[in-house]
Coordinates of C-alpha atoms in Angstrom, one line a residue:
M16 CA 0.5 15.0 -2.1
I17 CA 1.5 11.4 -0.6
A18 CA 2.8 11.5 3.0
K19 CA 6.3 10.1 3.3
M20 CA 6.8 6.6 4.9
K21 CA 9.4 5.5 6.8
K22 CA 10.0 1.4 6.7
L23 CA 9.9 0.0 10.3
T24 CA 11.8 -3.4 11.5
F25 CA 11.6 -4.7 15.2
L26 CA 12.4 -7.9 17.1
V27 CA 10.5 -8.5 20.3
Y28 CA 11.1 -11.3 22.8
H29 CA 8.5 -13.9 22.2
K30 CA 7.2 -14.1 25.9
E31 CA 6.4 -10.3 25.6
Y32 CA 5.1 -10.5 22.1
E33 CA 1.2 -10.3 22.8
R34 CA 1.9 -7.5 25.0
F35 CA 3.8 -5.7 22.7
L36 CA 1.3 -6.4 19.8
N37 CA -1.3 -4.6 22.1
S38 CA 0.2 -1.8 23.1
L39 CA 1.5 -1.5 19.6
R40 CA -2.4 -1.7 18.5
E41 CA -3.2 1.3 20.8
L42 CA -0.6 3.1 19.3
G43 CA -2.5 3.0 16.1
V44 CA -0.1 4.0 13.3
V45 CA 1.9 1.4 12.2
H46 CA 0.9 -0.2 8.8
I47 CA 1.8 -4.1 9.3
V48 CA 3.4 -5.4 6.2
E49 CA 1.1 -9.1 5.9
K50 CA 2.4 -12.3 4.7
Q51 CA -0.7 -13.8 3.0
E52 CA 0.8 -17.3 3.0
G53 CA 0.2 -18.3 6.6
I54 CA -3.5 -17.5 6.8
V55 CA -5.3 -20.2 5.3
E56 CA -3.3 -22.5 7.8
N57 CA -4.7 -20.7 11.0
A58 CA -8.0 -22.1 12.1
E59 CA -8.7 -19.3 14.8
L60 CA -8.2 -17.0 12.1
Q61 CA -10.5 -18.9 9.6
D62 CA -13.4 -19.5 12.9
N63 CA -13.4 -15.7 13.3
I64 CA -13.7 -14.9 9.5
R65 CA -16.3 -17.2 9.3
L66 CA -18.2 -15.9 12.3
S67 CA -17.8 -12.3 10.8
N68 CA -19.2 -13.1 7.6
R69 CA -22.3 -14.6 9.7
L70 CA -22.3 -11.4 11.5
L71 CA -22.5 -9.1 8.6
A72 CA -25.1 -11.8 6.7
T73 CA -27.5 -11.0 10.0
L74 CA -26.7 -7.5 10.1
K75 CA -28.0 -7.2 6.5
L76 CA -31.1 -9.0 7.3
L77 CA -32.0 -7.3 10.2
Q78 CA -31.1 -3.7 8.6
R79 CA -33.6 -4.9 5.7
Q80 CA -36.4 -5.8 7.9
P81 CA -39.4 -3.2 7.4
H82 CA -40.4 -1.0 10.5
E83 CA -43.7 1.2 11.4
K84 CA -43.6 4.7 11.1
E85 CA -43.7 5.1 14.9
A86 CA -41.2 2.6 15.7
V87 CA -38.4 3.4 17.7
I88 CA -35.3 1.9 16.5
M89 CA -32.0 1.7 18.3
T90 CA -29.0 3.0 17.2
E91 CA -26.3 3.6 20.4
G92 CA -25.4 0.8 23.0
G93 CA -25.1 -3.0 22.5
T94 CA -22.3 -5.4 24.0
A95 CA -20.4 -7.8 22.0
T96 CA -21.4 -10.5 24.1
R97 CA -24.9 -10.0 23.5
G98 CA -24.4 -9.3 19.6
L99 CA -23.6 -13.0 19.7
Q100 CA -26.4 -14.2 21.4
V101 CA -28.5 -12.6 18.8
L102 CA -26.7 -13.9 16.1
D103 CA -27.6 -17.3 17.5
E104 CA -31.2 -15.9 17.9
V105 CA -31.6 -15.1 14.2
D106 CA -29.9 -18.4 13.2
N107 CA -32.6 -20.3 15.2
L108 CA -35.2 -18.4 13.9
Q109 CA -33.9 -18.4 10.4
T110 CA -33.7 -22.3 10.7
E111 CA -37.3 -22.6 11.6
H112 CA -38.6 -20.0 9.2
G113 CA -37.3 -22.3 6.4
R114 CA -38.2 -25.5 8.0
L115 CA -42.0 -23.8 8.1
L116 CA -41.9 -22.6 4.5
M117 CA -41.3 -26.0 3.3
E118 CA -44.2 -27.5 5.4
L119 CA -46.3 -24.4 4.0
Q120 CA -45.5 -25.3 0.7
G121 CA -46.1 -29.1 0.8
Y122 CA -49.5 -28.0 3.0
A123 CA -50.3 -25.8 -0.2
K124 CA -49.4 -28.4 -2.5
E125 CA -51.9 -31.0 -0.6
K126 CA -54.7 -28.6 -0.4
A127 CA -54.7 -28.0 -4.5
A128 CA -54.9 -31.7 -4.8
L129 CA -57.8 -31.8 -2.6
Q130 CA -59.7 -28.7 -4.2
A131 CA -61.2 -30.3 -6.8
W132 CA -62.8 -33.2 -4.4
G133 CA -64.4 -31.1 -1.6
N134 CA -64.0 -31.3 1.7
F135 CA -64.5 -34.7 3.2
E136 CA -63.2 -36.9 6.1
P137 CA -60.4 -39.9 5.4
E138 CA -62.0 -41.8 8.3
N139 CA -64.8 -42.4 6.6
V140 CA -63.2 -43.8 3.2
R141 CA -61.3 -45.8 5.9
R142 CA -64.6 -47.2 7.5
L143 CA -66.1 -48.4 4.0
E144 CA -62.8 -50.1 3.4
Q145 CA -63.3 -52.1 6.7
A146 CA -66.9 -52.7 5.4
G147 CA -65.4 -54.7 2.7
Y148 CA -65.8 -51.8 -0.2
A149 CA -62.6 -50.4 -2.1
V150 CA -63.2 -46.7 -2.9
R151 CA -60.6 -45.2 -5.5
F152 CA -60.6 -42.0 -6.9
Y153 CA -59.6 -40.6 -10.7
S154 CA -60.1 -37.9 -13.1
C155 CA -59.8 -37.8 -16.9
S156 CA -61.2 -35.5 -19.4
E157 CA -64.8 -35.1 -20.4
R158 CA -64.5 -36.9 -23.4
D159 CA -62.8 -40.1 -22.0
Y160 CA -65.6 -40.4 -19.2
K161 CA -67.7 -43.1 -20.3
K162 CA -71.5 -43.3 -18.7
E163 CA -71.1 -47.4 -18.4
W164 CA -68.5 -47.0 -15.6
E165 CA -71.3 -45.9 -13.1
A166 CA -73.1 -49.0 -13.7
E167 CA -70.0 -51.2 -13.9
Y168 CA -68.2 -50.0 -10.9
N169 CA -70.4 -47.5 -9.1
A170 CA -68.6 -44.6 -10.6
I171 CA -70.0 -41.4 -8.8
V172 CA -68.5 -37.6 -10.4
I173 CA -67.5 -35.6 -7.5
N174 CA -66.7 -32.6 -10.1
R175 CA -66.0 -31.1 -13.3
I176 CA -63.7 -28.4 -13.8
S177 CA -62.5 -26.9 -16.9
S178 CA -63.7 -30.0 -18.7
K179 CA -62.0 -32.0 -16.4
V180 CA -64.2 -34.7 -14.6
Y181 CA -63.2 -36.0 -10.8
F182 CA -65.2 -39.1 -10.2
V183 CA -64.8 -42.1 -7.8
T184 CA -65.8 -45.9 -7.9
V185 CA -67.0 -48.3 -5.0
T186 CA -66.7 -51.9 -5.4
E187 CA -66.3 -54.6 -3.6
K188 CA -63.0 -55.8 -2.4
G189 CA -60.8 -57.9 -4.8
K190 CA -62.9 -56.7 -7.6
E191 CA -60.5 -55.5 -10.7
V192 CA -61.1 -51.9 -11.7
D193 CA -59.4 -51.6 -15.3
L194 CA -59.7 -47.6 -16.3
D195 CA -57.1 -46.5 -18.5
V196 CA -57.3 -43.0 -16.7
E197 CA -55.2 -41.0 -13.8
Q198 CA -55.7 -42.3 -10.6
S199 CA -55.3 -40.0 -7.8
K200 CA -53.5 -40.3 -4.3
L201 CA -55.0 -38.3 -1.9
P202 CA -53.7 -36.7 1.3
A203 CA -54.6 -38.2 4.7
Y204 CA -56.4 -34.9 6.1
S205 CA -59.2 -33.4 5.0
L206 CA -59.3 -30.1 3.3
A207 CA -60.8 -28.3 6.3
H208 CA -58.0 -29.7 8.4
L209 CA -55.4 -28.9 5.8
E210 CA -56.8 -25.3 6.1
T211 CA -56.2 -25.2 9.9
L212 CA -52.7 -26.8 9.4
Y213 CA -51.7 -24.1 6.5
N214 CA -53.2 -21.0 8.6
A215 CA -51.5 -22.3 11.7
T216 CA -48.2 -22.3 9.8
E217 CA -48.6 -19.2 8.3
Q218 CA -49.6 -17.7 11.6
A219 CA -45.9 -19.2 13.0
I220 CA -44.0 -17.5 9.8
T221 CA -45.5 -14.2 10.4
E222 CA -44.6 -14.4 14.5
I223 CA -40.9 -15.0 13.5
Q224 CA -40.9 -11.9 11.3
K225 CA -42.6 -9.9 14.0
Q226 CA -39.5 -11.3 16.1
L227 CA -36.9 -10.5 13.6
V228 CA -38.5 -6.7 13.1
L229 CA -38.3 -6.3 16.9
L230 CA -34.6 -7.7 17.0
S231 CA -33.8 -5.3 13.8
E232 CA -35.1 -2.2 16.7
T233 CA -33.1 -3.1 19.2
E234 CA -30.1 -5.5 18.6
I235 CA -28.5 -3.7 15.7
P236 CA -25.7 -1.8 17.9
S237 CA -25.0 -5.2 19.8
L238 CA -24.5 -6.9 16.2
Q239 CA -22.4 -4.1 15.1
A240 CA -20.3 -4.2 18.5
A241 CA -19.7 -7.8 18.0
M242 CA -18.7 -7.0 14.4
K243 CA -15.9 -4.9 15.7
E244 CA -14.5 -7.1 18.3
I245 CA -14.1 -9.7 15.8
Q246 CA -12.3 -7.7 13.0
S247 CA -10.0 -6.7 15.7
Q248 CA -9.5 -10.1 16.7
I249 CA -9.1 -11.1 12.7
E250 CA -6.8 -8.0 12.3
F251 CA -4.8 -9.2 15.6
S252 CA -4.4 -12.5 13.9
K253 CA -2.9 -11.4 10.6
V254 CA -0.3 -9.4 12.4
V255 CA 0.6 -12.4 14.4
L256 CA 0.6 -14.6 11.2
S257 CA 2.8 -12.1 9.5
T258 CA 5.5 -12.4 12.0
E259 CA 8.5 -14.3 11.3
Q260 CA 10.5 -16.3 13.8
T261 CA 14.0 -16.0 14.5
A262 CA 17.0 -17.2 16.8
G263 CA 15.2 -20.6 17.8
D264 CA 11.6 -19.1 17.6
K265 CA 12.7 -17.3 20.6
L266 CA 12.5 -13.6 18.8
K267 CA 9.7 -12.4 16.6
L268 CA 10.2 -10.4 13.6
I269 CA 7.7 -7.5 12.3
E270 CA 8.1 -5.0 9.0
G271 CA 5.7 -2.2 8.8
W272 CA 5.6 1.4 7.6
I273 CA 5.0 4.6 9.6
P274 CA 4.5 8.3 8.2
I275 CA 7.2 10.4 8.8
A276 CA 5.1 12.8 10.9
S277 CA 4.7 9.7 13.2
Q278 CA 8.1 8.4 13.9
R279 CA 8.6 10.4 16.7
A280 CA 5.7 8.8 18.8
V281 CA 6.8 5.4 17.6
E282 CA 10.6 5.9 18.4
S283 CA 9.4 7.0 21.9
F284 CA 7.1 3.9 22.4
L285 CA 9.9 1.5 21.3
N286 CA 12.8 2.8 23.3
E287 CA 10.5 2.3 26.2
S288 CA 9.4 -1.4 25.6
N289 CA 11.9 -4.5 25.2
A290 CA 12.1 -4.3 21.3
Y291 CA 15.0 -3.7 19.0
Y292 CA 14.1 -1.9 15.8
E293 CA 15.1 -0.1 13.0
I294 CA 14.0 2.9 10.8
A295 CA 14.9 3.4 7.6
D296 CA 14.0 4.8 4.0
P297 CA 11.9 2.7 1.3
V298 CA 14.0 1.8 -1.5
P299 CA 13.2 0.9 -4.9
G300 CA 11.2 -2.3 -5.2
D301 CA 9.3 -1.6 -1.9
N302 CA 5.6 -1.7 -2.0
V303 CA 5.1 1.4 0.3
P304 CA 1.4 2.1 1.6
I305 CA -0.1 4.9 0.6
L306 CA -1.3 7.6 2.6
L307 CA -2.8 11.2 0.9
N308 CA -2.1 14.1 2.9
N309 CA -3.5 16.7 0.8
K310 CA -5.2 19.7 2.8
G311 CA -8.2 22.1 2.6
L312 CA -10.3 21.9 -0.5
F313 CA -8.0 19.1 -2.4
A314 CA -8.7 17.0 0.6
W315 CA -12.0 16.8 -0.2
F316 CA -11.5 15.4 -3.5
E317 CA -9.3 12.4 -2.4
P318 CA -12.5 10.3 -2.0
I319 CA -13.0 10.7 -5.7
C320 CA -9.4 9.9 -6.6
K321 CA -9.8 6.7 -4.6
L322 CA -12.7 5.5 -6.6
Y323 CA -9.9 4.8 -9.2
M324 CA -6.9 3.8 -7.7
L325 CA -4.0 5.3 -5.5
P326 CA -0.8 6.5 -7.1
K327 CA 2.3 4.5 -6.2
Y328 CA 4.5 6.1 -3.9
N329 CA 7.3 7.4 -6.2
E330 CA 4.0 8.8 -8.5
L331 CA 2.8 12.4 -8.3
D332 CA -0.4 12.6 -6.4
L333 CA -2.9 13.8 -9.1
T334 CA -5.7 14.9 -6.6
P335 CA -4.7 18.7 -6.5
F336 CA -4.2 18.9 -10.0
F337 CA -7.7 17.7 -10.8
A338 CA -9.6 19.0 -8.4
P339 CA -10.1 22.6 -9.8
F340 CA -10.9 21.0 -13.2
F341 CA -13.4 18.5 -11.7
M342 CA -15.2 21.5 -9.8
V343 CA -15.3 23.1 -13.2
F344 CA -16.3 20.3 -15.2
F345 CA -19.2 19.5 -12.9
G346 CA -20.8 22.8 -12.7
L347 CA -20.8 23.0 -16.5
C348 CA -22.2 19.6 -16.7
L349 CA -25.3 20.8 -14.2
G350 CA -25.2 23.8 -15.9
D351 CA -28.0 25.7 -13.8
S352 CA -27.5 28.2 -11.3
G353 CA -30.5 27.3 -9.4
Y354 CA -29.9 23.7 -8.7
G355 CA -26.4 24.9 -7.5
L356 CA -28.0 27.3 -5.1
F357 CA -30.6 24.2 -4.0
L358 CA -27.8 21.6 -3.5
F359 CA -25.5 24.4 -1.7
T360 CA -28.5 25.2 0.6
G361 CA -29.1 21.6 1.4
A362 CA -25.6 20.6 2.1
T363 CA -25.3 23.7 4.5
I364 CA -28.4 23.3 6.4
Y365 CA -27.7 19.3 6.9
R366 CA -24.3 20.1 8.4
F367 CA -25.9 22.4 11.1
V368 CA -29.0 20.1 11.6
A369 CA -27.2 16.9 11.7
K370 CA -25.2 15.7 15.0
N371 CA -22.4 13.6 15.1
L372 CA -20.9 14.0 11.9
S373 CA -18.0 11.8 11.3
P374 CA -14.9 13.7 9.6
Y375 CA -15.7 11.8 6.3
M376 CA -19.1 12.9 6.3
K377 CA -18.0 16.5 6.8
S378 CA -15.5 16.0 3.7
I379 CA -18.3 14.5 1.5
L380 CA -20.7 17.6 2.6
S381 CA -17.9 20.3 2.0
L382 CA -17.3 18.4 -1.7
V383 CA -20.9 18.7 -2.0
Q384 CA -20.5 22.6 -1.3
V385 CA -17.8 23.2 -3.1
L386 CA -19.5 21.6 -6.4
A387 CA -23.0 23.3 -5.9
A388 CA -20.8 26.7 -5.7
S389 CA -19.1 25.9 -8.9
T390 CA -22.6 25.0 -10.7
F391 CA -23.8 28.4 -9.4
F392 CA -21.3 30.5 -10.7
T393 CA -20.8 28.4 -14.2
G394 CA -24.5 28.4 -14.6
L395 CA -24.3 32.3 -14.6
L396 CA -22.3 32.1 -18.1
T397 CA -26.0 31.0 -19.8
G398 CA -27.9 32.5 -17.1
T399 CA -30.0 29.5 -16.4
F400 CA -32.1 29.4 -13.0
F401 CA -34.3 26.4 -12.5
G402 CA -34.8 26.4 -16.4
A403 CA -35.9 30.0 -16.7
N404 CA -32.9 32.6 -18.2
I405 CA -32.4 35.2 -15.6
Y406 CA -31.0 37.5 -18.6
D407 CA -34.6 38.3 -19.6
L408 CA -35.1 40.1 -16.6
N409 CA -34.7 43.8 -17.2
W410 CA -32.6 44.8 -14.0
P411 CA -29.5 46.8 -14.7
F412 CA -27.6 44.8 -12.4
V413 CA -28.4 41.4 -14.2
Q414 CA -28.0 43.2 -17.8
K415 CA -24.6 44.4 -16.9
L416 CA -23.6 40.6 -15.3
K417 CA -24.9 39.4 -18.8
G418 CA -22.6 41.8 -20.9
A419 CA -19.8 40.8 -18.8
I420 CA -19.8 37.1 -18.6
Y421 CA -22.6 35.6 -21.0
L422 CA -22.0 33.0 -23.6
D423 CA -24.0 31.5 -26.6
N424 CA -24.2 27.9 -27.3
N425 CA -21.2 28.3 -29.8
Q426 CA -19.3 30.2 -27.3
M427 CA -20.0 27.3 -24.6
F428 CA -19.1 24.8 -27.5
R429 CA -15.6 26.3 -27.8
L430 CA -14.9 26.9 -24.2
S431 CA -15.6 23.0 -23.3
L432 CA -13.0 22.4 -26.1
I433 CA -10.6 24.9 -24.7
L434 CA -10.8 23.6 -21.5
G435 CA -9.7 20.1 -22.7
A436 CA -6.8 21.2 -24.6
I437 CA -5.7 23.1 -21.3
Q438 CA -6.5 20.1 -19.4
I439 CA -4.7 17.7 -21.6
M440 CA -1.4 19.8 -22.3
F441 CA -1.2 20.3 -18.2
G442 CA -1.4 16.5 -18.1
M443 CA 1.3 16.4 -20.4
I444 CA 3.4 18.6 -18.3
L445 CA 2.8 16.8 -15.4
K446 CA 4.1 13.7 -17.2
A447 CA 7.2 15.3 -17.7
V448 CA 7.2 16.4 -13.8
N449 CA 6.6 12.7 -13.0
Q450 CA 9.0 11.2 -15.4
T451 CA 11.9 13.4 -14.2
I452 CA 11.2 12.6 -11.0
Q453 CA 10.8 9.0 -11.2
F454 CA 13.4 7.9 -13.6
G455 CA 15.5 11.3 -14.2
F456 CA 15.2 14.3 -16.9
K457 CA 16.6 12.5 -19.8
Y458 CA 13.5 10.1 -19.7
A459 CA 11.1 13.5 -19.7
V460 CA 13.0 15.1 -22.9
A461 CA 10.8 13.4 -25.5
T462 CA 7.3 14.4 -23.3
I463 CA 8.7 17.8 -23.3
G464 CA 9.4 17.9 -27.0
W465 CA 5.5 17.1 -27.7
I466 CA 4.7 19.7 -25.5
V467 CA 6.9 22.4 -27.0
L468 CA 5.5 21.3 -30.3
L469 CA 1.8 21.3 -29.7
L470 CA 2.3 24.7 -27.7
S471 CA 4.4 26.2 -30.3
V472 CA 1.7 25.1 -33.2
A473 CA -1.0 26.6 -30.9
F474 CA 0.8 29.8 -30.4
S475 CA 1.6 30.2 -34.1
V476 CA -2.3 29.8 -34.6
L477 CA -3.2 32.2 -32.1
F478 CA -0.6 34.9 -32.8
P479 CA 0.4 34.2 -36.0
S480 CA 2.2 38.1 -36.5
V481 CA 4.6 37.0 -33.4
L482 CA 5.4 33.6 -34.9
P483 CA 3.8 32.5 -38.2
L484 CA 3.3 29.1 -38.9
G485 CA 5.8 27.4 -40.9
S486 CA 8.1 30.4 -40.5
T487 CA 12.1 29.8 -40.1
P488 CA 11.9 30.3 -36.3
H489 CA 8.7 27.7 -36.0
L490 CA 10.3 25.4 -38.3
I491 CA 13.6 25.1 -36.3
I492 CA 11.4 24.8 -32.9
L493 CA 9.4 21.9 -34.8
G494 CA 12.9 20.4 -35.9
V495 CA 14.3 20.0 -32.7
C496 CA 11.2 19.2 -31.1
A497 CA 11.3 15.9 -33.8
L498 CA 15.0 15.5 -33.0
T499 CA 13.6 14.7 -29.0
I500 CA 10.8 12.4 -29.8
F501 CA 12.2 10.2 -32.3
L502 CA 15.8 10.2 -30.9
Y503 CA 15.5 10.3 -27.2
N504 CA 12.4 9.1 -26.3
S505 CA 13.6 5.6 -24.8
P506 CA 17.3 6.7 -23.4
G507 CA 20.1 4.0 -23.4
K508 CA 18.3 1.9 -26.3
N509 CA 19.1 1.3 -29.7
I510 CA 18.6 4.6 -32.4
F511 CA 16.6 2.4 -34.6
L512 CA 14.1 1.4 -31.9
N513 CA 14.1 4.9 -30.9
I514 CA 12.9 6.1 -34.0
G515 CA 10.3 3.4 -34.7
L516 CA 8.9 4.1 -31.2
G517 CA 8.7 7.9 -32.0
F518 CA 6.8 6.9 -35.1
W519 CA 4.4 4.7 -32.9
D520 CA 4.2 7.8 -30.5
S521 CA 3.6 10.1 -33.4
Y522 CA 0.8 8.0 -34.9
N523 CA -0.8 7.6 -31.3
M524 CA -0.8 11.1 -30.6
A525 CA -2.4 11.9 -33.9
T526 CA -5.1 9.5 -33.6
G527 CA -5.5 10.0 -29.6
L528 CA -5.1 13.5 -29.3
L529 CA -8.1 14.9 -31.2
G530 CA -10.5 12.4 -30.0
D531 CA -9.5 13.2 -26.4
I532 CA -10.2 16.8 -27.0
L533 CA -13.2 16.1 -28.4
S534 CA -14.4 13.9 -25.6
Y535 CA -14.9 17.3 -23.4
V536 CA -18.0 18.4 -25.9
R537 CA -19.9 16.2 -23.1
L538 CA -19.4 19.3 -20.9
F539 CA -21.5 21.3 -23.6
A540 CA -23.9 18.6 -24.0
L541 CA -24.9 17.6 -20.6
G542 CA -25.2 21.0 -19.6
L543 CA -27.4 21.9 -22.6
S544 CA -29.5 19.0 -22.6
G545 CA -30.2 19.7 -19.0
G546 CA -31.2 23.2 -19.1
I547 CA -33.5 22.4 -22.0
L548 CA -35.1 19.8 -19.8
A549 CA -35.6 22.1 -17.1
G550 CA -37.5 24.3 -19.4
V551 CA -39.7 21.5 -20.8
F552 CA -40.8 21.0 -17.2
N553 CA -41.3 24.6 -16.8
S554 CA -43.6 24.9 -19.7
L555 CA -45.6 21.7 -18.5
A556 CA -45.9 23.3 -15.2
V557 CA -47.5 26.3 -16.7
G558 CA -49.6 24.5 -19.8
M559 CA -50.9 21.7 -17.6
S560 CA -52.4 23.7 -14.7
P561 CA -56.0 23.9 -14.9
D562 CA -57.6 27.2 -15.0
N563 CA -58.9 27.2 -11.5
A564 CA -57.9 29.7 -8.6
I565 CA -56.9 26.5 -6.0
A566 CA -56.4 23.6 -8.6
G567 CA -54.4 25.5 -10.6
P568 CA -51.5 26.8 -8.7
I569 CA -51.2 23.4 -6.6
V570 CA -50.8 21.4 -9.9
M571 CA -48.4 23.9 -11.4
V572 CA -46.3 23.6 -8.1
L573 CA -46.4 19.6 -8.2
I574 CA -45.2 19.4 -11.7
F575 CA -42.5 22.1 -11.2
V576 CA -41.1 20.2 -7.8
I577 CA -41.5 16.6 -9.6
G578 CA -39.9 18.1 -12.5
H579 CA -36.9 19.6 -11.3
A580 CA -36.5 16.9 -8.8
I581 CA -36.4 14.4 -11.5
N582 CA -34.0 16.5 -13.9
M583 CA -31.9 17.2 -10.9
F584 CA -31.0 13.5 -10.1
M585 CA -30.5 12.5 -13.5
N586 CA -28.1 15.7 -14.1
V587 CA -26.2 15.3 -10.9
L588 CA -25.7 11.8 -11.5
G589 CA -24.4 12.7 -15.1
A590 CA -22.2 15.5 -13.6
M591 CA -20.6 13.3 -11.3
V592 CA -19.9 10.4 -13.7
H593 CA -18.6 12.3 -16.8
P594 CA -16.2 14.5 -15.3
M595 CA -14.9 11.3 -13.7
R596 CA -14.6 9.7 -16.9
L597 CA -12.6 13.0 -18.7
T598 CA -10.3 12.8 -15.3
F599 CA -9.7 9.1 -15.1
V600 CA -9.5 8.5 -18.8
E601 CA -8.4 11.5 -20.6
F602 CA -6.2 13.6 -17.9
F603 CA -4.6 10.3 -15.9
K604 CA -3.8 8.9 -19.4
N605 CA -2.0 12.0 -21.0
S606 CA -0.2 12.9 -17.6
G607 CA 1.0 9.2 -17.5
Y608 CA -0.6 8.1 -14.6
E609 CA -0.1 4.5 -13.8
G610 CA -1.3 4.0 -9.8
G611 CA -1.9 0.7 -8.0
G612 CA -0.6 1.6 -4.5
K613 CA -2.0 -0.1 -1.3
E614 CA -3.9 2.0 1.1
Y615 CA -2.2 2.9 4.4
K616 CA -4.1 1.0 7.0
P617 CA -2.5 1.4 10.6
F618 CA -3.0 -1.6 13.2
K619 CA -5.3 -0.3 15.5
S620 CA -8.3 -1.0 17.7

């Protein structure tokens, strides 16, 4: 369900405004209405946003650093001041790292140019030039090299690599050398000196990387502390910018929203402060923030609803209504009692072993436990347990359980379609309720007509002796439904427009309803494919194990564990994605869900 909200407006004297905002932030329950147009013009806010982006990038950089197995990584402590110092240190290291990388690339290029010429001292070449001789470096293909150059220009072949000739000419200064080949310009260092520079630069880069690893082991908490402080300043600046100035800039006007449950605390706070305030109910057109307030089991499914979008304030929260279906659908898609038992055990052990779990993490683990329990019990419908069929056991209890709940593939196929039809019909009922709440009962009449029509057809097919299909009572029911569908689907509009919309609605229902129901076949298909693949891994584990008393069991266990781990990962992923698809597309569509609500985010530290 959606928590009821109250609209809060208050005026504060400008000299007491900052103190008032700090107190309001400590209270931590008021959702401030932000006015985005002022944000761009605020230099301080923009500086803080840029600083926040730098901190986030630095935090991600350090979190990606590799650590030794025995490394001790700090997870607590740290201060915001130290975090800003670390930010500057990392920036300097990154700048130096980039400069060294460019130098390293330059040295690598120069090394490649000298490799063919070997290691020589450029100083010796300069000494020859001082003595009146010009030394030039050339390269050409083997076929272009001419032997007469050795006599004419004192050409000396230095190296031959892949049919390419590297040679030098030694001539007296002033003598022109006319060779139609590529002339090389060599670096001012010897190959040995370049190797030294390259290795020193590489070592400097390694040292920078070590410093980054060291910072990642000790200073991440400081960066996180700085990040929190900057985010708090950003939120405070946004609230300041969201304030309107009235009465010659002497008064500050702020608008916000509070849950009804917090109304007394807010009133008590405002009565003690020097602020005029007004608390009112939302009116149509208000963009009311959404706070989901489900309890127990249904609260654990709220993150799934948020993955799609939050409802509008005047809509039904569908979380409690899709939660039971999602739980069953997950179990059918995974379809293996052994997998369900493994997931439940793992989540339960983690809850007991892990320390300082956040409320959000606890709710996620509770959701995993519920979905795992559903998998265990729905897996009993087919008897699949880690790819094996427990109903092959000739135990009295197992055989009695098989007689009570076992379903073959045809029955599982029909069960999937039946569940789909039930959820779609349930969604249409919720659509009628939603229309009644939002617009009034008359806007839900056409939807109720479709519900009665479909239910009467289903009843006549299932119980022909009570209400025969096409009988006079049934035709009367169909006629009344047709009147509501074609004449009352858009109250207040022209009758011909209503008839046209009725035909359009009928076309969409005829083409869409069957496709929506058939979409639920995936519940059967995913469970069947996962069970078959689990059975294949069992067969591989038995068939591929060698006939050896020691190696045989080891190989069999390895294949069994690895195979089922892969299968479980793939099937858990599918068991989450496909029920979400059925919920967000088929169920939400047929329930008339619009969504688009903005999440309630109180102004707090």
